[in-house]
PDB file of C-alpha atoms in Angstrom:
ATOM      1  CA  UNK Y   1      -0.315  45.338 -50.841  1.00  0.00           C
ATOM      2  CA  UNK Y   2      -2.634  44.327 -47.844  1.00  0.00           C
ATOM      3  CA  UNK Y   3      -0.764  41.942 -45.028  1.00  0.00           C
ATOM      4  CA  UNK Y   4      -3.021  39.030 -44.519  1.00  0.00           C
ATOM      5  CA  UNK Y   5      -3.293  38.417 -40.988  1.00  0.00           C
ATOM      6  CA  UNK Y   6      -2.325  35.289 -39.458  1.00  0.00           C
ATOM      7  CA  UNK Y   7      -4.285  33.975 -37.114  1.00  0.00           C
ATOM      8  CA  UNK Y   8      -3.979  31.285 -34.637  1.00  0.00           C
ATOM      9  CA  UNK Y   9      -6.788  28.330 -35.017  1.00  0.00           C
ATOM     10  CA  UNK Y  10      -8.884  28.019 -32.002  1.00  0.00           C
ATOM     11  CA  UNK Y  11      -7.685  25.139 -29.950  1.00  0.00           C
ATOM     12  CA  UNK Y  12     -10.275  21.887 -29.759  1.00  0.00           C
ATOM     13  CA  UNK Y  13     -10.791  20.330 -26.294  1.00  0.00           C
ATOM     14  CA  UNK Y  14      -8.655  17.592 -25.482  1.00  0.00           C
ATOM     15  CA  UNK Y  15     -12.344  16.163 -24.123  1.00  0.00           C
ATOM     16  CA  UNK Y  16     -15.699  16.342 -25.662  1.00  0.00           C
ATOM     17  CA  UNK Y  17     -17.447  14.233 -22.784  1.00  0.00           C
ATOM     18  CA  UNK Y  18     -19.802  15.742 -19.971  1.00  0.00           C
ATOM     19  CA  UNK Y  19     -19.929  14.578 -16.770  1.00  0.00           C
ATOM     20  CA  UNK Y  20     -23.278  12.687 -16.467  1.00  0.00           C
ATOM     21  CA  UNK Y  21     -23.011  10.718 -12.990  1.00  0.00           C
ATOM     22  CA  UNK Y  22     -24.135   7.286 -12.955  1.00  0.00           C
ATOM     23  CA  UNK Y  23     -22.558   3.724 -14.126  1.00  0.00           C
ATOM     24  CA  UNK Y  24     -20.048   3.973 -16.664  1.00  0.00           C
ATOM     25  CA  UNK Y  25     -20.120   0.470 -17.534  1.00  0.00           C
ATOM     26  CA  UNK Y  26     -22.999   0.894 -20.305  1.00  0.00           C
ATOM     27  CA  UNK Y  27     -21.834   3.824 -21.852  1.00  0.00           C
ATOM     28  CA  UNK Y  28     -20.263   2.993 -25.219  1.00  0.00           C
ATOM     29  CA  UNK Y  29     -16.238   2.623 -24.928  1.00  0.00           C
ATOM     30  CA  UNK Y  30     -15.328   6.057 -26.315  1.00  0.00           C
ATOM     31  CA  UNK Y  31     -17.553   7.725 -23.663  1.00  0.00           C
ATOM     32  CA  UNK Y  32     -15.668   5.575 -21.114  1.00  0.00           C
ATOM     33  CA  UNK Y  33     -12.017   5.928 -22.786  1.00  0.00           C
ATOM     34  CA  UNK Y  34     -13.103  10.183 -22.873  1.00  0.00           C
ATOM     35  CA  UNK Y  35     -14.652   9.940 -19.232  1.00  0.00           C
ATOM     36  CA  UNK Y  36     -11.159   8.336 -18.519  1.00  0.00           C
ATOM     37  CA  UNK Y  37      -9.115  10.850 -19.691  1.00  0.00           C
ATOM     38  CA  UNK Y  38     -10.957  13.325 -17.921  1.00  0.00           C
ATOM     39  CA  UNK Y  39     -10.267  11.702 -14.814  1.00  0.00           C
ATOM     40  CA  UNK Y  40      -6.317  11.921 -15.324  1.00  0.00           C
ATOM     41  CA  UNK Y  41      -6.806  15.407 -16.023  1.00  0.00           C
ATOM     42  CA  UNK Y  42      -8.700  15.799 -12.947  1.00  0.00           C
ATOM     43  CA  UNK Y  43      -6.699  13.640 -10.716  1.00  0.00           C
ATOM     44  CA  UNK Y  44      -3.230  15.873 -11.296  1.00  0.00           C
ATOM     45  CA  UNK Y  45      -5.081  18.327  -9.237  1.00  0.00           C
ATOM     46  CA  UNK Y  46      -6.571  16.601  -7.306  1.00  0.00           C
ATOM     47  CA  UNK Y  47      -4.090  14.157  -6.020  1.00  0.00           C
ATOM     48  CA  UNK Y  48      -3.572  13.337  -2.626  1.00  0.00           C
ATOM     49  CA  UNK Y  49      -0.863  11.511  -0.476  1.00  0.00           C
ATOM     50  CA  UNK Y  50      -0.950   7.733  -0.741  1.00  0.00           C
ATOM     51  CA  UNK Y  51      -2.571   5.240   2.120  1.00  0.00           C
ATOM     52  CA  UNK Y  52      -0.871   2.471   2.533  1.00  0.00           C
ATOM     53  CA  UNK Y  53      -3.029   1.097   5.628  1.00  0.00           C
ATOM     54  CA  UNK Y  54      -0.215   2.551   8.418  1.00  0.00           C
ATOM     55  CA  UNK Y  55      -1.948   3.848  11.362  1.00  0.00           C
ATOM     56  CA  UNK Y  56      -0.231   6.617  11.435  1.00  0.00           C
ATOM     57  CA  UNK Y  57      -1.055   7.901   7.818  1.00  0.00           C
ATOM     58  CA  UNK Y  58      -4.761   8.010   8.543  1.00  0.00           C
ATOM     59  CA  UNK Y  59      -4.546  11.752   8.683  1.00  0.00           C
ATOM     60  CA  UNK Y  60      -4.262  11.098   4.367  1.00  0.00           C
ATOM     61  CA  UNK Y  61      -8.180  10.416   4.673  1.00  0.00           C
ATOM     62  CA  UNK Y  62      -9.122  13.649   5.380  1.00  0.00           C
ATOM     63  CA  UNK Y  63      -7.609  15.163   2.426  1.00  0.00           C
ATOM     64  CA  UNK Y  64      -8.855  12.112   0.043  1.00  0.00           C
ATOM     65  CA  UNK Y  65     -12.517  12.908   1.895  1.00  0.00           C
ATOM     66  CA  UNK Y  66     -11.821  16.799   1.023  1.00  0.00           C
ATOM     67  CA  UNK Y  67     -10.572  16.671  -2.574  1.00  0.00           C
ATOM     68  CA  UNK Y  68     -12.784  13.359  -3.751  1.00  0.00           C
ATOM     69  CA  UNK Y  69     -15.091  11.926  -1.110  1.00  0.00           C
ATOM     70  CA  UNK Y  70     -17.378  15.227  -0.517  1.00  0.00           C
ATOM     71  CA  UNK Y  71     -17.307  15.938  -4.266  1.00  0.00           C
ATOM     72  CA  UNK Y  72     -20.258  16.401  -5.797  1.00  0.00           C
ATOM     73  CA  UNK Y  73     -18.916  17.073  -9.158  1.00  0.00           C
ATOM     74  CA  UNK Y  74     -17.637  13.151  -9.108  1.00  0.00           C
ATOM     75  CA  UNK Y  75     -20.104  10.181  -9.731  1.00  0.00           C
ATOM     76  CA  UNK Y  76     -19.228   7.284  -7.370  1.00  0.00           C
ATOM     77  CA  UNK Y  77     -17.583   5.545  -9.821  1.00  0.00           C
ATOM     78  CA  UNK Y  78     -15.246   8.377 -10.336  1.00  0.00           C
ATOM     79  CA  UNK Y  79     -14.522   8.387  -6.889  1.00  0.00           C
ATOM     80  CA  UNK Y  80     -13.894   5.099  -6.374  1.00  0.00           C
ATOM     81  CA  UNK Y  81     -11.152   5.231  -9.220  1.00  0.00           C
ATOM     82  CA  UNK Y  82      -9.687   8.258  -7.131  1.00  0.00           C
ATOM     83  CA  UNK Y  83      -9.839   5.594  -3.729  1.00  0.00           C
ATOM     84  CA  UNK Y  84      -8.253   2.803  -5.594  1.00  0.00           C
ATOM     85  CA  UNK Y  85      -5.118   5.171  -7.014  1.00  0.00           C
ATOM     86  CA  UNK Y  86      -4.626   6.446  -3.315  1.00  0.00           C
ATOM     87  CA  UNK Y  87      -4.630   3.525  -1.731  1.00  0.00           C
ATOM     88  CA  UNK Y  88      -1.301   0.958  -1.425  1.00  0.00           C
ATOM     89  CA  UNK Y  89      -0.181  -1.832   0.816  1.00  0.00           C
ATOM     90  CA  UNK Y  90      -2.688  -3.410   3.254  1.00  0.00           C
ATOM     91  CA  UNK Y  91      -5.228  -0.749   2.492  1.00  0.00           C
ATOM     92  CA  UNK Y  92      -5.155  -1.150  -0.656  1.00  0.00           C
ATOM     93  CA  UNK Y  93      -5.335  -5.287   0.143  1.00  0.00           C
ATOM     94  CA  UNK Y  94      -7.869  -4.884   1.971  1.00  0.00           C
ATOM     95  CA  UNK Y  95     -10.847  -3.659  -0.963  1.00  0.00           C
ATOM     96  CA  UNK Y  96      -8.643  -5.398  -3.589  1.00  0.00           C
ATOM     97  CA  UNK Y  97     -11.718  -7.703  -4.085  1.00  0.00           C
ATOM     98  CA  UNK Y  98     -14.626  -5.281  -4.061  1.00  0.00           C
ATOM     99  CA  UNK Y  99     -15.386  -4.436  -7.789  1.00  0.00           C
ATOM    100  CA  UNK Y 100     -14.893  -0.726  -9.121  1.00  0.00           C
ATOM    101  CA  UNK Y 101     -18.639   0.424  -9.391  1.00  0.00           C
ATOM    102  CA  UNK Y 102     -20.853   3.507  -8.189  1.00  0.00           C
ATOM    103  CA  UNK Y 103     -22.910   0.818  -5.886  1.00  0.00           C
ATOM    104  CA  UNK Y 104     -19.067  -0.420  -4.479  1.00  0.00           C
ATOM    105  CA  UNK Y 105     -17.884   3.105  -3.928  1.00  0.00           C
ATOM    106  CA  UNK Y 106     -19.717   3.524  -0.151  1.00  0.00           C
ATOM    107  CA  UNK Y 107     -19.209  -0.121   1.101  1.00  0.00           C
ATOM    108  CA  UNK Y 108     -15.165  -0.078   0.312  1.00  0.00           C
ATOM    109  CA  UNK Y 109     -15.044   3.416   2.032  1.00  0.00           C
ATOM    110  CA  UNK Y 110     -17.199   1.682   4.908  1.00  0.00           C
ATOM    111  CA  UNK Y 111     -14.672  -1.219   4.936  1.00  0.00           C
ATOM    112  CA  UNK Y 112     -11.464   1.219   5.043  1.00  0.00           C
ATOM    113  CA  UNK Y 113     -12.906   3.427   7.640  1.00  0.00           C
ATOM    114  CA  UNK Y 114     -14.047  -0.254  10.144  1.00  0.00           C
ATOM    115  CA  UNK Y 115     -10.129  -1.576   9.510  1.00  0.00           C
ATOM    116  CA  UNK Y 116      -8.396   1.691   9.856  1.00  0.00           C
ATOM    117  CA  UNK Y 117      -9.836   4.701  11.087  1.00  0.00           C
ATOM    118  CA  UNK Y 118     -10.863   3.524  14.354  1.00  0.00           C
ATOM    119  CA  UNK Y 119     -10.102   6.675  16.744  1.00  0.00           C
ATOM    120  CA  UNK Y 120      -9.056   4.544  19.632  1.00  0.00           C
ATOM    121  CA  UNK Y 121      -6.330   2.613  17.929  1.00  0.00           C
ATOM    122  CA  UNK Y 122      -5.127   5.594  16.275  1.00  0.00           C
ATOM    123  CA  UNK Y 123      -4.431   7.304  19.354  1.00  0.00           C
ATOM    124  CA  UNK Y 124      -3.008   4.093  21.078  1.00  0.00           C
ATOM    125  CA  UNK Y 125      -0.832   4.120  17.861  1.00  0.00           C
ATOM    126  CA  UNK Y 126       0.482   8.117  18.338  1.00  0.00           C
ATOM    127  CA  UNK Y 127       1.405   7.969  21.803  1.00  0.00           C
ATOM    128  CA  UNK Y 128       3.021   4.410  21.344  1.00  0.00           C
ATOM    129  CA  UNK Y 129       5.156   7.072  18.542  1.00  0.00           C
ATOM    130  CA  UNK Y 130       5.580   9.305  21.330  1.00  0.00           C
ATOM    131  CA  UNK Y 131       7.357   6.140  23.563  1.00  0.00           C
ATOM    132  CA  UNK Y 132       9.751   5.482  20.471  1.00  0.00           C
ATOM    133  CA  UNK Y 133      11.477   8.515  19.532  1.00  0.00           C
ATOM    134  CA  UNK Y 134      14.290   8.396  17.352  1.00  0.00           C
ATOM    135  CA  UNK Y 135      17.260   8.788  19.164  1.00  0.00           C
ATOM    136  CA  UNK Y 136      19.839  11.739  18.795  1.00  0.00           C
ATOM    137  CA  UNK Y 137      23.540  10.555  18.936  1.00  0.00           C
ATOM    138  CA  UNK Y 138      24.639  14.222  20.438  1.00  0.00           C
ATOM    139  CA  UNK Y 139      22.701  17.186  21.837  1.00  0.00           C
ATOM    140  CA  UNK Y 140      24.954  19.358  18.702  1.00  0.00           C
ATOM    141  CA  UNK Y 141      23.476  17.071  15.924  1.00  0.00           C
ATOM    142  CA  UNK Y 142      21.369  19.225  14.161  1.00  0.00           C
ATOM    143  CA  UNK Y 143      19.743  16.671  11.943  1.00  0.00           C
ATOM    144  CA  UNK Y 144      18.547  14.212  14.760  1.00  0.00           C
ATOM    145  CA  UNK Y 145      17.336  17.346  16.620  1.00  0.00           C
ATOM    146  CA  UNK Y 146      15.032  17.960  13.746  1.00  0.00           C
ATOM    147  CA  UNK Y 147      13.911  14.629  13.894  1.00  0.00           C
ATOM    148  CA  UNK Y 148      13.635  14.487  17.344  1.00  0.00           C
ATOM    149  CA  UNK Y 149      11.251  17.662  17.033  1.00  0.00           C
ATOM    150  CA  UNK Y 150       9.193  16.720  13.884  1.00  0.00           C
ATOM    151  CA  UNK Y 151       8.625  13.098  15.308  1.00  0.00           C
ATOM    152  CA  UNK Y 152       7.217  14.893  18.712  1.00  0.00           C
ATOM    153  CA  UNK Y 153       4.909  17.390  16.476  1.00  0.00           C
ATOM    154  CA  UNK Y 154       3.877  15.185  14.099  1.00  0.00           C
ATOM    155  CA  UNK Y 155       2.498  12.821  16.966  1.00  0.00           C
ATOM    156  CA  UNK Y 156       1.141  15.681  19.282  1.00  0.00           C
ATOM    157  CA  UNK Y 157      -0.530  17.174  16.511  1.00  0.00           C
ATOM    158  CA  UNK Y 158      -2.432  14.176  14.832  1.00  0.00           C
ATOM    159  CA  UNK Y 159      -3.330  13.323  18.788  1.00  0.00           C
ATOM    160  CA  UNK Y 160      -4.874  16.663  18.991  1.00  0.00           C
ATOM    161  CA  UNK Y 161      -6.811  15.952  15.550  1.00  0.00           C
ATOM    162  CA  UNK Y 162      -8.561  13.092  17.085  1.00  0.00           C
ATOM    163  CA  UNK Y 163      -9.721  14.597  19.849  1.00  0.00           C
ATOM    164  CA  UNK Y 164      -7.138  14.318  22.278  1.00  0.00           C
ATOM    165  CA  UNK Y 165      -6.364  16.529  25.497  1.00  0.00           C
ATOM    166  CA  UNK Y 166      -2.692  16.823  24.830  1.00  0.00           C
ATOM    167  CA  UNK Y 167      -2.079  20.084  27.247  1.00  0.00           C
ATOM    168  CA  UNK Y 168      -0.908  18.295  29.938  1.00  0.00           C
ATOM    169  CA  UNK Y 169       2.003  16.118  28.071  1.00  0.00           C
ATOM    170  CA  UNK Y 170       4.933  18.633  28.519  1.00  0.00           C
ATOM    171  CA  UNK Y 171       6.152  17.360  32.114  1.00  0.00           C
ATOM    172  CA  UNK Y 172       6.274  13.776  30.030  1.00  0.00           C
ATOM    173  CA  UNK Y 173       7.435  14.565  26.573  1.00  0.00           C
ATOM    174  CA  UNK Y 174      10.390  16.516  28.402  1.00  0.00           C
ATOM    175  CA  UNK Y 175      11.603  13.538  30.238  1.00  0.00           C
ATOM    176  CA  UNK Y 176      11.018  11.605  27.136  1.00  0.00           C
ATOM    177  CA  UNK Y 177      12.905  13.841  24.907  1.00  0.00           C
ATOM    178  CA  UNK Y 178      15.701  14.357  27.073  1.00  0.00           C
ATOM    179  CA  UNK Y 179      16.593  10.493  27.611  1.00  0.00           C
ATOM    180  CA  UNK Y 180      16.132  10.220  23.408  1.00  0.00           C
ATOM    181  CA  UNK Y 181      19.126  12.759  23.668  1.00  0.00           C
ATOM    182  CA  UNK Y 182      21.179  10.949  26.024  1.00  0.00           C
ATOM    183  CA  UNK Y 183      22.855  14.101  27.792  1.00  0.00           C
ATOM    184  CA  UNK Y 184      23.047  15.642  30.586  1.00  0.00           C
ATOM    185  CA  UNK Y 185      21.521  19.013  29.060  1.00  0.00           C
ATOM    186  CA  UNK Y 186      17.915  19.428  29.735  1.00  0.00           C
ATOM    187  CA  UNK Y 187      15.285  21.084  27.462  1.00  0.00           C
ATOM    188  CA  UNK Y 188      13.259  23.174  29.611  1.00  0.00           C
ATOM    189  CA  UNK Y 189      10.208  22.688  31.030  1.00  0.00           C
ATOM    190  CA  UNK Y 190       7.688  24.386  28.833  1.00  0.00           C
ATOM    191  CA  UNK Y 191       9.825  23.630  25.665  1.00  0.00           C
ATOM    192  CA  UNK Y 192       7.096  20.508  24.134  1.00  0.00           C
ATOM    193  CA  UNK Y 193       3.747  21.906  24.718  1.00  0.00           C
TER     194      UNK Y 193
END
């Protein structure tokens, strides 16, 4: 007696819609419910970290400009989706009136880019970070240490980013540091470069 040989079906795909840039808003609802779908699909990996309009989160642009902005696979209205789900708080506010269409898409991104990626106000906004560090209740805590570090890297670096000379801060970030500790130890000299 012959074995009959089971075999698997072919799986269909989840989504029978092309990507044909343009406005979605005349395509017939299934196209735009399938189109939709897609763009979940797409967005888990694509997803980038939220703006919420802070100063010092700007840096989340350049991975939203990266991942969706320079994309040529996405239509405009595709991207603009992507803006709207990365975008909370003021930033988000601040295009909640602009309607979600390929011909919106540019003057949003125009708008976000005006209120909060002006270069001189971010820097103003890092080293006014670098004024404010967290303070460390002991020179042996290792946690506020940590914090003490990442809040001087995180600042140095985005400074650098925007164009910043920051070789010349260690004489400054020293003093700074060591008053945020409160001791009488000293970091040394060349320690925050």
């Amino acid at each position: 007696m012959a074995r009959r040989r089971h075999t698997q079906p072919k799986p269909t795909p989840l989504l029978k819609a092309t990507h044909t840039p343009g406005n979605t808003e005349s395509q017939t609802p299934g196209i735009v419910e399938a189109r939709m779908d897609r763009l979940k699909l797409k967005w888990s990996t694509l997803r980038t970290q939220r703006f919420s309009g802070a100063s010092t989160e700007w840096q989340s642009w350049e991975q939203f400009e990266r991942a969706v902005h320079e994309n040529d696979t996405l239509s405009d209205s595709e991207k603009f989706l992507y803006l709207r789900s990365s975008l909370s708080g003021k930033a988000e506010l601040a295009i909640d009136g602009i309607q979600v269409t390929g011909a919106n898409y540019n003057t949003a991104i125009e708008l976000l880019k005006e209120r909060f990626g002006r270069r001189d106000v971010l820097k103003q906004e890092h080293l006014t970070q670098l004024l404010e560090l967290p303070p460390v209740r002991n020179e042996n805590e290792a946690i506020g240490l940590r914090r003490l570090y990442d809040h001087l890297q995180r600042n140095i670096a985005a400074l650098a980013a925007l164009g910043a000379k920051t070789d010349g801060y260690g004489a400054l970030l020293s003093t700074l540091a060591n008053a945020a500790i409160g001791t009488s130890s000293q970091l040394p000299q060349g320690a925050l470069r």
